[in-house]
mmCIF file of N, CA and C in Angstrom:
data_model
loop_
_atom_site.group_PDB
_atom_site.id
_atom_site.type_symbol
_atom_site.label_atom_id
_atom_site.label_comp_id
_atom_site.label_asym_id
_atom_site.label_seq_id
_atom_site.Cartn_x
_atom_site.Cartn_y
_atom_site.Cartn_z
ATOM 1 N N MET K 263 0.841 -1.195 -0.192
ATOM 2 C CA MET K 263 0.041 -0.080 -0.361
ATOM 3 C C MET K 263 0.877 1.273 -0.007
ATOM 4 N N SER K 264 0.730 2.262 -0.974
ATOM 5 C CA SER K 264 1.035 3.551 -0.656
ATOM 6 C C SER K 264 0.760 4.247 0.537
ATOM 7 N N SER K 265 1.494 5.043 0.922
ATOM 8 C CA SER K 265 1.150 6.434 1.684
ATOM 9 C C SER K 265 -0.006 6.737 1.621
ATOM 10 N N SER K 266 -1.044 7.293 0.109
ATOM 11 C CA SER K 266 -1.775 7.779 -0.057
ATOM 12 C C SER K 266 -2.964 7.134 -0.115
ATOM 13 N N THR K 267 -2.854 5.789 0.569
ATOM 14 C CA THR K 267 -4.151 4.537 0.774
ATOM 15 C C THR K 267 -4.995 5.318 1.945
ATOM 16 N N ARG K 268 -5.952 5.468 1.901
ATOM 17 C CA ARG K 268 -7.326 6.284 2.671
ATOM 18 C C ARG K 268 -8.111 4.989 2.946
ATOM 19 N N CYS K 269 -8.790 5.013 4.104
ATOM 20 C CA CYS K 269 -9.540 4.018 5.050
ATOM 21 C C CYS K 269 -10.754 4.779 5.477
ATOM 22 N N ARG K 270 -11.906 4.028 5.464
ATOM 23 C CA ARG K 270 -12.792 4.263 5.981
ATOM 24 C C ARG K 270 -13.248 3.714 7.219
ATOM 25 N N VAL K 271 -13.427 4.410 8.267
ATOM 26 C CA VAL K 271 -13.843 3.651 9.284
ATOM 27 C C VAL K 271 -15.322 4.102 9.756
ATOM 28 N N ARG K 272 -16.241 3.094 9.931
ATOM 29 C CA ARG K 272 -17.625 3.359 10.144
ATOM 30 C C ARG K 272 -17.778 2.682 11.964
ATOM 31 N N LEU K 273 -19.045 3.428 12.412
ATOM 32 C CA LEU K 273 -19.403 3.224 13.231
ATOM 33 C C LEU K 273 -20.782 2.658 13.001
ATOM 34 N N TRP K 274 -21.904 1.525 13.254
ATOM 35 C CA TRP K 274 -22.595 1.209 13.043
ATOM 36 C C TRP K 274 -23.601 1.091 14.193
ATOM 37 N N PHE K 275 -24.883 1.272 14.367
ATOM 38 C CA PHE K 275 -25.912 0.984 15.058
ATOM 39 C C PHE K 275 -26.897 0.659 14.171
ATOM 40 N N GLY K 276 -27.322 -0.948 14.065
ATOM 41 C CA GLY K 276 -28.079 -1.903 13.270
ATOM 42 C C GLY K 276 -27.405 -1.434 11.774
ATOM 43 N N VAL K 277 -27.978 -1.057 11.089
ATOM 44 C CA VAL K 277 -27.900 -1.266 9.679
ATOM 45 C C VAL K 277 -27.748 0.919 9.498
ATOM 46 N N TYR K 278 -27.583 1.357 10.395
ATOM 47 C CA TYR K 278 -27.346 2.886 10.112
ATOM 48 C C TYR K 278 -26.162 3.336 10.904
ATOM 49 N N PRO K 279 -25.234 3.722 9.860
ATOM 50 C CA PRO K 279 -23.818 4.459 10.146
ATOM 51 C C PRO K 279 -24.077 5.541 10.884
ATOM 52 N N ILE K 280 -23.487 5.637 12.062
ATOM 53 C CA ILE K 280 -23.993 6.794 13.124
ATOM 54 C C ILE K 280 -22.137 7.753 13.069
ATOM 55 N N SER K 281 -21.456 7.080 12.444
ATOM 56 C CA SER K 281 -19.941 7.840 12.650
ATOM 57 C C SER K 281 -19.456 7.354 11.373
ATOM 58 N N ASP K 282 -18.505 8.300 10.548
ATOM 59 C CA ASP K 282 -18.168 7.732 9.302
ATOM 60 C C ASP K 282 -16.415 8.767 9.074
ATOM 61 N N TYR K 283 -15.648 8.132 9.667
ATOM 62 C CA TYR K 283 -13.989 8.664 9.364
ATOM 63 C C TYR K 283 -13.358 8.012 8.351
ATOM 64 N N ILE K 284 -12.857 8.908 7.464
ATOM 65 C CA ILE K 284 -12.113 8.848 6.260
ATOM 66 C C ILE K 284 -10.411 9.438 6.624
ATOM 67 N N GLY K 285 -9.300 8.564 6.266
ATOM 68 C CA GLY K 285 -8.173 9.085 6.620
ATOM 69 C C GLY K 285 -7.177 8.145 6.252
ATOM 70 N N ASP K 286 -5.662 8.288 6.417
ATOM 71 C CA ASP K 286 -4.653 7.638 5.912
ATOM 72 C C ASP K 286 -4.811 6.614 7.040
ATOM 73 N N GLN K 287 -4.110 5.171 6.804
ATOM 74 C CA GLN K 287 -4.216 3.944 6.919
ATOM 75 C C GLN K 287 -4.350 4.310 8.608
ATOM 76 N N ALA K 288 -2.697 5.073 9.256
ATOM 77 C CA ALA K 288 -2.360 4.772 10.401
ATOM 78 C C ALA K 288 -3.604 5.591 11.405
ATOM 79 N N GLY K 289 -4.211 6.604 10.577
ATOM 80 C CA GLY K 289 -4.919 7.493 11.702
ATOM 81 C C GLY K 289 -6.342 6.219 11.798
ATOM 82 N N ALA K 290 -6.703 6.138 10.803
ATOM 83 C CA ALA K 290 -8.012 4.848 10.828
ATOM 84 C C ALA K 290 -7.976 4.143 11.466
ATOM 85 N N ALA K 291 -6.581 3.303 11.880
ATOM 86 C CA ALA K 291 -6.404 2.316 12.701
ATOM 87 C C ALA K 291 -6.641 2.756 14.157
ATOM 88 N N ARG K 292 -6.152 4.187 14.495
ATOM 89 C CA ARG K 292 -6.001 4.554 15.852
ATOM 90 C C ARG K 292 -7.680 5.093 16.084
ATOM 91 N N HIS K 293 -8.420 5.330 15.257
ATOM 92 C CA HIS K 293 -9.896 5.697 15.222
ATOM 93 C C HIS K 293 -10.580 4.787 15.529
ATOM 94 N N GLU K 294 -10.107 3.465 14.471
ATOM 95 C CA GLU K 294 -11.223 2.289 14.508
ATOM 96 C C GLU K 294 -10.764 1.651 16.361
ATOM 97 N N ALA K 295 -9.656 1.794 17.082
ATOM 98 C CA ALA K 295 -8.965 1.475 18.184
ATOM 99 C C ALA K 295 -10.044 2.304 19.285
ATOM 100 N N ALA K 296 -10.198 3.732 19.026
ATOM 101 C CA ALA K 296 -10.759 4.636 19.935
ATOM 102 C C ALA K 296 -12.070 4.139 20.336
ATOM 103 N N MET K 297 -12.422 3.956 18.769
ATOM 104 C CA MET K 297 -14.466 3.702 18.923
ATOM 105 C C MET K 297 -14.299 2.207 19.551
ATOM 106 N N ARG K 298 -13.544 1.037 19.188
ATOM 107 C CA ARG K 298 -13.433 -0.215 19.867
ATOM 108 C C ARG K 298 -13.879 0.008 21.440
ATOM 109 N N ARG K 299 -12.836 1.230 22.212
ATOM 110 C CA ARG K 299 -12.857 1.162 23.223
ATOM 111 C C ARG K 299 -14.307 1.844 23.575
ATOM 112 N N ARG K 300 -14.747 2.797 23.062
ATOM 113 C CA ARG K 300 -15.657 3.710 23.702
ATOM 114 C C ARG K 300 -17.025 2.777 23.277
ATOM 115 N N PHE K 301 -17.276 2.021 22.198
ATOM 116 C CA PHE K 301 -18.597 1.732 21.745
ATOM 117 C C PHE K 301 -17.996 0.329 21.316
ATOM 118 N N PRO K 302 -18.130 -0.970 22.442
ATOM 119 C CA PRO K 302 -17.639 -2.205 22.370
ATOM 120 C C PRO K 302 -18.630 -3.281 21.818
ATOM 121 N N TRP K 303 -19.876 -2.826 22.012
ATOM 122 C CA TRP K 303 -21.146 -3.322 21.732
ATOM 123 C C TRP K 303 -21.707 -2.897 20.414
ATOM 124 N N LEU K 304 -20.910 -2.303 19.614
ATOM 125 C CA LEU K 304 -21.414 -1.774 18.344
ATOM 126 C C LEU K 304 -20.407 -2.375 17.323
ATOM 127 N N GLU K 305 -21.104 -2.257 16.224
ATOM 128 C CA GLU K 305 -20.127 -2.805 14.696
ATOM 129 C C GLU K 305 -19.386 -2.233 14.325
ATOM 130 N N ILE K 306 -18.221 -2.523 14.210
ATOM 131 C CA ILE K 306 -17.229 -1.196 13.528
ATOM 132 C C ILE K 306 -16.322 -1.547 12.123
ATOM 133 N N THR K 307 -16.397 -0.993 11.340
ATOM 134 C CA THR K 307 -15.779 -1.643 9.728
ATOM 135 C C THR K 307 -14.649 -0.698 9.671
ATOM 136 N N ASN K 308 -13.719 -0.975 9.154
ATOM 137 C CA ASN K 308 -12.502 -0.507 8.779
ATOM 138 C C ASN K 308 -12.143 -0.968 7.145
ATOM 139 N N GLU K 309 -12.447 0.087 6.034
ATOM 140 C CA GLU K 309 -12.200 -0.679 5.038
ATOM 141 C C GLU K 309 -11.539 0.068 4.174
ATOM 142 N N ARG K 310 -10.587 -0.177 3.570
ATOM 143 C CA ARG K 310 -9.789 0.354 2.317
ATOM 144 C C ARG K 310 -10.511 1.004 1.551
ATOM 145 N N LEU K 311 -10.227 2.424 0.913
ATOM 146 C CA LEU K 311 -10.979 2.922 -0.502
ATOM 147 C C LEU K 311 -9.969 2.854 -1.472
ATOM 148 N N PRO K 312 -10.277 2.742 -2.770
ATOM 149 C CA PRO K 312 -10.015 3.148 -4.060
ATOM 150 C C PRO K 312 -9.739 4.535 -4.032
ATOM 151 N N VAL K 313 -8.620 5.023 -4.863
ATOM 152 C CA VAL K 313 -8.550 6.656 -4.924
ATOM 153 C C VAL K 313 -9.564 6.919 -5.313
ATOM 154 N N ALA K 314 -10.366 6.396 -6.361
ATOM 155 C CA ALA K 314 -11.329 6.923 -7.048
ATOM 156 C C ALA K 314 -12.899 7.105 -5.612
ATOM 157 N N ASP K 315 -12.781 6.749 -4.967
ATOM 158 C CA ASP K 315 -13.849 6.443 -4.132
ATOM 159 C C ASP K 315 -14.055 7.994 -3.429
ATOM 160 N N TYR K 316 -12.935 8.807 -3.110
ATOM 161 C CA TYR K 316 -13.350 10.013 -2.021
ATOM 162 C C TYR K 316 -12.740 10.640 -3.002
ATOM 163 N N SER K 317 -12.949 12.163 -2.132
ATOM 164 C CA SER K 317 -12.305 13.079 -2.522
ATOM 165 C C SER K 317 -11.719 14.003 -1.696
ATOM 166 N N PRO K 318 -10.496 15.127 -1.887
ATOM 167 C CA PRO K 318 -10.453 16.139 -0.645
ATOM 168 C C PRO K 318 -10.808 16.263 0.112
ATOM 169 N N ALA K 319 -12.229 16.859 0.221
ATOM 170 C CA ALA K 319 -13.617 17.388 0.722
ATOM 171 C C ALA K 319 -13.710 16.136 1.624
ATOM 172 N N ASP K 320 -13.731 14.858 1.465
ATOM 173 C CA ASP K 320 -13.989 13.764 2.619
ATOM 174 C C ASP K 320 -13.436 13.833 3.836
ATOM 175 N N LEU K 321 -12.104 14.575 3.638
ATOM 176 C CA LEU K 321 -11.105 13.665 4.463
ATOM 177 C C LEU K 321 -11.415 14.475 5.897
ATOM 178 N N HIS K 322 -12.389 15.974 5.724
ATOM 179 C CA HIS K 322 -12.213 16.844 6.648
ATOM 180 C C HIS K 322 -13.920 17.053 7.436
ATOM 181 N N ARG K 323 -14.372 15.562 6.953
ATOM 182 C CA ARG K 323 -15.631 15.387 7.631
ATOM 183 C C ARG K 323 -15.439 15.185 8.993
#
């Protein structure tokens, strides 16, 4: 993976995403770990994004 690889971390309440984070791989791993500590009963996904699936505006959500 290159340093430009982005990941999306989502926190789910059933079928509804209630938190959405897009960042570099290291930041996404830290965010996922923090969400797992804070919300151990909710589903959390961490997915790699192809470059075409995000824009620079997404990185500041």
